[in-house]
Coordinates of C-alpha atoms in Angstrom, one line a residue:
M67 CA -50.2 -45.3 -16.9
S68 CA -52.2 -42.0 -17.8
A69 CA -51.8 -40.9 -21.5
Q70 CA -49.9 -38.4 -22.4
T71 CA -51.0 -36.7 -25.9
P72 CA -54.1 -34.8 -26.0
S73 CA -56.2 -36.9 -28.1
C74 CA -55.1 -39.8 -25.9
Q75 CA -56.2 -37.9 -22.6
L76 CA -59.6 -36.9 -24.3
L77 CA -60.3 -40.8 -25.0
E78 CA -59.2 -41.8 -21.4
R79 CA -62.0 -39.8 -20.1
D80 CA -65.0 -42.0 -19.0
A81 CA -67.6 -40.2 -21.6
F82 CA -65.2 -42.7 -24.4
S83 CA -64.0 -45.2 -22.2
T84 CA -66.9 -46.5 -20.8
D85 CA -68.9 -46.6 -24.4
P86 CA -69.4 -50.6 -24.6
D87 CA -69.0 -50.2 -28.3
F88 CA -65.4 -49.1 -27.7
A89 CA -64.5 -51.5 -24.5
S90 CA -62.1 -53.4 -27.1
F91 CA -60.3 -51.4 -30.0
W92 CA -57.6 -51.2 -32.3
A93 CA -55.5 -48.0 -32.7
V94 CA -55.1 -46.5 -36.3
A95 CA -52.4 -44.2 -37.6
P96 CA -51.7 -43.3 -33.5
P97 CA -49.2 -41.0 -31.9
E98 CA -46.7 -42.4 -29.9
D99 CA -48.3 -42.6 -26.3
A100 CA -47.3 -45.6 -23.7
W101 CA -51.2 -45.5 -22.4
L102 CA -52.4 -47.0 -25.7
L103 CA -50.0 -50.1 -25.1
H104 CA -52.6 -51.1 -22.7
A105 CA -55.7 -49.0 -24.1
A106 CA -55.7 -50.6 -27.4
E107 CA -56.0 -54.2 -28.5
G108 CA -54.2 -53.7 -31.6
V109 CA -52.6 -51.2 -33.9
V110 CA -52.9 -50.1 -37.7
S111 CA -50.0 -47.8 -38.2
A112 CA -47.7 -47.2 -41.5
D113 CA -44.9 -45.6 -39.5
Q114 CA -41.9 -47.8 -38.8
T115 CA -40.8 -45.6 -35.7
L116 CA -43.6 -47.3 -34.2
F117 CA -43.3 -50.7 -35.3
E118 CA -39.7 -50.6 -33.8
R119 CA -40.9 -49.3 -30.6
W120 CA -43.5 -51.8 -30.2
K121 CA -41.9 -54.4 -31.9
T122 CA -40.9 -55.7 -28.1
Q123 CA -45.1 -55.7 -27.2
Q124 CA -47.1 -58.8 -27.2
K125 CA -50.3 -57.1 -29.0
P126 CA -50.7 -57.3 -33.0
M127 CA -49.3 -54.3 -35.0
V128 CA -49.9 -54.4 -38.6
S129 CA -49.6 -51.9 -41.8
P130 CA -52.2 -50.8 -44.1
L131 CA -50.3 -51.9 -46.8
D132 CA -49.5 -55.5 -46.2
E133 CA -51.6 -57.8 -47.8
T134 CA -52.5 -59.9 -44.9
T135 CA -54.1 -57.1 -42.6
E136 CA -57.4 -57.1 -44.1
N137 CA -57.6 -60.9 -43.8
T138 CA -56.5 -59.8 -40.0
L139 CA -58.9 -56.9 -39.4
R140 CA -61.9 -59.3 -41.0
G141 CA -60.9 -62.1 -38.8
G142 CA -63.1 -60.5 -36.1
Q143 CA -59.9 -59.1 -34.4
A144 CA -60.7 -55.5 -35.0
R145 CA -64.6 -55.0 -33.0
A146 CA -64.2 -51.4 -33.3
V147 CA -61.3 -48.8 -33.9
V148 CA -60.3 -45.6 -33.3
L149 CA -58.6 -43.4 -36.1
F150 CA -56.5 -40.4 -35.0
W151 CA -56.7 -37.6 -37.2
P152 CA -53.7 -36.9 -39.4
K153 CA -52.9 -33.5 -39.8
A154 CA -52.9 -34.3 -44.3
L155 CA -56.8 -33.8 -44.7
K156 CA -56.4 -36.4 -48.2
L157 CA -54.7 -38.8 -46.1
G158 CA -57.2 -39.1 -43.7
G159 CA -60.0 -39.1 -46.3
W160 CA -57.6 -42.0 -47.0
W161 CA -57.7 -43.9 -44.1
L162 CA -61.2 -43.1 -43.7
D163 CA -61.9 -45.1 -47.5
W164 CA -59.5 -47.7 -46.2
L165 CA -61.4 -48.5 -43.2
N166 CA -65.2 -48.4 -44.6
Q167 CA -63.6 -51.3 -47.6
T168 CA -61.2 -53.2 -45.1
L169 CA -63.8 -53.7 -41.9
P170 CA -67.1 -55.4 -41.8
E171 CA -69.9 -53.1 -42.4
G172 CA -71.2 -51.3 -39.1
T173 CA -67.8 -51.8 -37.6
P174 CA -67.7 -49.0 -34.7
L175 CA -65.4 -46.2 -35.7
A176 CA -64.1 -43.5 -33.6
V177 CA -62.4 -40.7 -35.4
V178 CA -60.1 -38.6 -32.5
G179 CA -58.0 -35.3 -33.5
E180 CA -56.7 -32.0 -32.3
H181 CA -58.7 -29.1 -33.6
G182 CA -55.5 -27.3 -35.0
G183 CA -54.7 -31.0 -36.8
G184 CA -58.3 -30.6 -38.6
V185 CA -60.5 -32.8 -37.0
R186 CA -63.4 -30.1 -37.3
R187 CA -63.6 -31.3 -40.9
V188 CA -64.4 -35.0 -40.2
P189 CA -68.5 -34.2 -40.0
K190 CA -68.1 -32.9 -43.7
M191 CA -66.0 -36.1 -44.5
L192 CA -68.0 -38.6 -43.1
A193 CA -71.3 -36.9 -44.8
E194 CA -69.1 -37.2 -48.0
R195 CA -69.3 -41.0 -47.6
E196 CA -72.9 -40.9 -46.2
L197 CA -71.5 -41.7 -42.7
E198 CA -73.9 -40.2 -39.8
G199 CA -70.5 -38.9 -37.2
V200 CA -72.0 -38.1 -33.8
K201 CA -69.8 -35.9 -31.6
R202 CA -69.2 -37.8 -28.8
D203 CA -67.0 -35.4 -26.7
S204 CA -64.6 -32.5 -26.9
A205 CA -61.5 -31.2 -24.2
R206 CA -58.3 -30.5 -24.6
R207 CA -58.8 -28.8 -27.8
C208 CA -59.6 -31.8 -29.5
S209 CA -63.0 -33.7 -30.2
V210 CA -63.9 -37.5 -30.8
F211 CA -66.8 -38.7 -33.3
V212 CA -68.1 -41.6 -33.6
T213 CA -69.8 -43.4 -36.4
Q214 CA -69.9 -47.5 -38.2
T215 CA -68.1 -48.3 -41.2
R216 CA -69.9 -48.0 -44.6
A217 CA -68.5 -49.9 -48.1
S218 CA -68.8 -46.9 -50.6
A219 CA -68.2 -47.6 -54.4
E220 CA -67.5 -43.6 -54.9
H221 CA -64.9 -43.4 -52.5
V222 CA -62.1 -45.7 -53.1
A223 CA -58.8 -46.1 -51.2
A224 CA -57.0 -47.2 -54.6
Q225 CA -57.6 -44.1 -56.1
A226 CA -55.5 -42.0 -53.7
W227 CA -52.5 -43.1 -55.9
E228 CA -51.5 -40.4 -58.2
C229 CA -48.7 -39.9 -60.8
F230 CA -47.3 -37.0 -62.2
N231 CA -44.4 -35.9 -64.3
A232 CA -41.1 -34.3 -62.7
G233 CA -38.7 -33.2 -65.9
D234 CA -38.7 -36.6 -67.9
M235 CA -39.4 -38.7 -65.0
T236 CA -43.1 -40.1 -63.9
L237 CA -43.1 -39.9 -59.9
V238 CA -46.4 -41.8 -58.0
S239 CA -46.9 -40.3 -54.6
H240 CA -49.8 -40.9 -52.2
P241 CA -51.4 -38.4 -49.9
G242 CA -49.4 -38.5 -46.9
V243 CA -45.8 -38.8 -48.7
F244 CA -43.4 -35.5 -48.4
G245 CA -44.3 -33.4 -51.3
H246 CA -47.1 -35.3 -52.7
G247 CA -48.3 -34.3 -56.1
K248 CA -45.2 -32.1 -56.8
V249 CA -41.6 -31.4 -56.5
D250 CA -40.2 -29.9 -53.4
E251 CA -37.9 -26.7 -53.7
G252 CA -35.4 -27.9 -52.1
T253 CA -34.9 -31.2 -53.7
R254 CA -35.0 -29.4 -57.3
L255 CA -31.7 -27.7 -55.5
L256 CA -30.3 -31.0 -54.3
L257 CA -30.3 -32.8 -57.8
D258 CA -28.9 -29.5 -59.4
G259 CA -26.1 -29.0 -56.9
L260 CA -25.5 -32.4 -57.4
E261 CA -25.0 -33.0 -61.0
S262 CA -21.9 -31.2 -61.3
Q263 CA -20.6 -33.2 -58.3
L264 CA -21.3 -36.6 -59.6
D265 CA -18.6 -38.7 -62.1
G266 CA -19.1 -41.2 -64.5
E267 CA -18.2 -43.7 -61.8
S268 CA -21.1 -45.9 -60.8
L269 CA -21.9 -45.4 -57.1
K270 CA -23.6 -47.1 -54.1
V271 CA -25.9 -44.7 -53.1
L272 CA -28.6 -44.4 -50.0
D273 CA -31.2 -42.0 -50.2
V274 CA -32.6 -41.6 -46.7
G275 CA -36.1 -40.4 -46.5
C276 CA -36.9 -41.3 -49.8
G277 CA -40.4 -39.8 -50.1
D278 CA -41.9 -40.5 -53.6
G279 CA -38.6 -41.8 -54.9
I280 CA -37.8 -38.9 -57.3
I281 CA -34.0 -38.8 -55.7
S282 CA -33.7 -42.5 -56.1
A283 CA -35.0 -42.4 -59.6
W284 CA -32.5 -39.8 -60.7
L285 CA -30.1 -41.6 -59.4
A286 CA -30.7 -45.0 -60.7
R287 CA -31.4 -43.5 -64.2
R288 CA -27.7 -42.1 -64.2
G289 CA -26.6 -45.7 -64.1
H290 CA -25.7 -45.2 -59.8
R291 CA -26.7 -48.4 -57.3
V292 CA -29.4 -47.3 -55.4
S293 CA -30.8 -48.1 -51.6
A294 CA -34.1 -46.1 -50.3
V295 CA -35.3 -46.1 -46.9
D296 CA -37.9 -43.7 -45.4
V297 CA -39.8 -44.3 -42.3
N298 CA -43.2 -43.9 -44.3
H299 CA -44.8 -47.4 -45.6
F300 CA -46.6 -45.2 -47.9
A301 CA -43.5 -43.6 -49.2
V302 CA -41.5 -47.0 -49.5
E303 CA -44.2 -48.3 -51.7
A304 CA -45.0 -44.8 -53.5
C305 CA -40.8 -45.1 -54.1
R306 CA -40.9 -48.4 -55.5
R307 CA -43.9 -47.6 -58.0
T308 CA -41.7 -44.5 -59.2
L309 CA -38.7 -46.7 -60.2
A310 CA -40.7 -49.1 -61.7
E311 CA -42.1 -46.2 -63.7
N312 CA -39.6 -45.0 -64.5
G313 CA -37.7 -48.8 -65.7
V314 CA -35.3 -48.7 -63.0
D315 CA -33.9 -51.0 -60.4
G316 CA -33.4 -50.2 -56.9
H317 CA -33.9 -51.8 -53.1
V318 CA -36.4 -49.7 -51.1
L319 CA -37.2 -50.8 -47.4
A320 CA -38.8 -49.3 -44.1
S321 CA -36.0 -48.1 -41.9
D322 CA -35.8 -45.1 -39.0
V323 CA -32.7 -43.8 -40.8
Y324 CA -30.3 -46.7 -40.6
S325 CA -32.2 -49.2 -38.1
A326 CA -32.8 -51.4 -40.9
L327 CA -29.1 -51.4 -42.7
G328 CA -27.4 -53.2 -40.2
D329 CA -23.4 -52.4 -40.9
E330 CA -23.7 -52.0 -44.8
R331 CA -21.9 -49.3 -45.9
F332 CA -22.2 -46.8 -49.0
D333 CA -20.0 -44.5 -51.0
L334 CA -22.7 -41.9 -51.0
I335 CA -25.6 -40.8 -48.6
I336 CA -28.2 -38.4 -49.7
S337 CA -31.2 -36.9 -48.4
N338 CA -33.6 -34.5 -48.0
P339 CA -34.5 -35.1 -44.2
P340 CA -37.6 -34.1 -42.2
F341 CA -37.8 -31.6 -39.5
H342 CA -41.1 -32.0 -38.0
Q343 CA -42.6 -34.3 -36.3
E344 CA -46.8 -33.6 -37.2
R345 CA -46.8 -29.7 -36.3
E346 CA -43.7 -29.5 -34.5
I347 CA -40.0 -28.9 -35.2
D348 CA -38.2 -32.2 -34.6
Y349 CA -34.1 -33.1 -35.3
G350 CA -34.3 -36.5 -34.2
A351 CA -34.0 -38.1 -38.0
A352 CA -31.9 -35.7 -39.0
G353 CA -29.5 -35.5 -36.3
R354 CA -29.1 -39.5 -36.5
L355 CA -28.9 -39.1 -40.5
I356 CA -25.6 -36.9 -39.6
A357 CA -24.3 -38.1 -36.5
E358 CA -24.1 -42.2 -37.3
A359 CA -23.2 -41.7 -41.3
A360 CA -19.6 -42.2 -40.8
E361 CA -20.7 -45.6 -39.6
H362 CA -22.4 -46.3 -43.2
L363 CA -19.7 -44.2 -45.4
N364 CA -17.0 -46.4 -47.3
K365 CA -13.5 -44.3 -47.0
G366 CA -13.8 -41.3 -48.7
G367 CA -17.5 -41.3 -48.8
K368 CA -19.9 -38.3 -48.5
L369 CA -23.0 -37.1 -47.1
V370 CA -24.9 -35.1 -49.2
L371 CA -28.4 -33.3 -47.5
V372 CA -30.7 -30.3 -48.4
A373 CA -32.3 -28.1 -45.4
N374 CA -34.0 -25.0 -44.8
A375 CA -31.3 -22.4 -44.4
F376 CA -32.5 -21.6 -41.2
L377 CA -32.1 -25.1 -39.9
P378 CA -28.7 -25.6 -37.8
Y379 CA -27.4 -28.3 -39.5
A380 CA -23.5 -26.7 -39.8
E381 CA -22.9 -27.4 -36.4
R382 CA -24.3 -31.0 -36.3
L383 CA -21.9 -31.7 -39.9
E384 CA -19.1 -29.9 -38.1
R385 CA -19.1 -32.3 -34.9
A386 CA -19.8 -35.3 -37.0
F387 CA -16.9 -34.5 -39.9
G388 CA -15.0 -31.9 -38.7
T389 CA -15.6 -29.8 -41.8
F390 CA -18.3 -29.5 -45.2
E391 CA -19.0 -27.4 -48.0
V392 CA -22.1 -25.7 -49.2
L393 CA -22.8 -26.9 -52.4
A394 CA -26.2 -24.7 -53.3
D395 CA -27.9 -22.0 -51.5
N396 CA -31.3 -20.1 -52.7
R397 CA -31.3 -18.4 -49.5
R398 CA -34.4 -20.7 -48.6
F399 CA -33.0 -23.8 -48.9
R400 CA -29.1 -24.9 -48.6
V401 CA -27.1 -28.5 -49.6
Y402 CA -24.5 -29.4 -47.6
Q403 CA -21.5 -32.2 -48.4
A404 CA -19.3 -33.5 -46.1
Q405 CA -16.5 -36.6 -46.7
M406 CA -15.2 -39.1 -44.5
D407 CA -11.5 -39.1 -44.7

């Protein structure tokens, strides 16, 4: 099967595929590309969607936040790795630091990515870590650089976790988590609009796409019973840390929208859903959030979500619920509410 994504198409070229150092490699933070199922020996990813789509394959797949991953990779399974450069520069730096700490020194490392996604910054970031990078190939507006891992006392992956204040709450974040290091304007509008909608009753609430956990912590501090899900493993861990920092409880797990929830139902589902997949607009997650909400709401339960005002969610809400209302609108963002009969 031929590669579909530009980065994988570049790797498929003879200039890379005939390199003996990468005759066997693990893919790190890869895109979804069926070619990798045959080309890679294993995968390291923080994307739950990728986990669920590959779980039927007979190849190892691990998360960078799993305690057993380091032993797996250091045990000799990963003789070489290919890092697919993310669009978030700080997240790319974190992956470099994590690989340098996790893999044996001198492990062949390739970094591949699209020019529009910032891969041209890789040589500078390698040099900052005293790594010698060589450009191996370039095509389809992508480049691939090769180097070898080297431990650094200065660049430590654990240092990427950040705490910051949001009103009277403390949030914990990580590069690659939505709104890293700040509170998103849409989320502020959502919480302001929600304040008047919640009465004193303790509700069973689901926060979909929890990010750093600001919504979950806000709800838990008001006495609601919170579950939170996110497709991003960094976000799941950030949310857990945020809840702990604020002295509240919640059940947080990795899930592709509702995939890990079975038939569990809630009084309120709340979300600031993503609409990007890398640099492309993608309504898949938000579409499923709305279309499948009825299967996870109790009678009289509500779905509340915030979105950029230009996004076409009104039609989706009408199809799923018949009607909806707008709780808040500042022309840039809009807060929608729909209720089960």
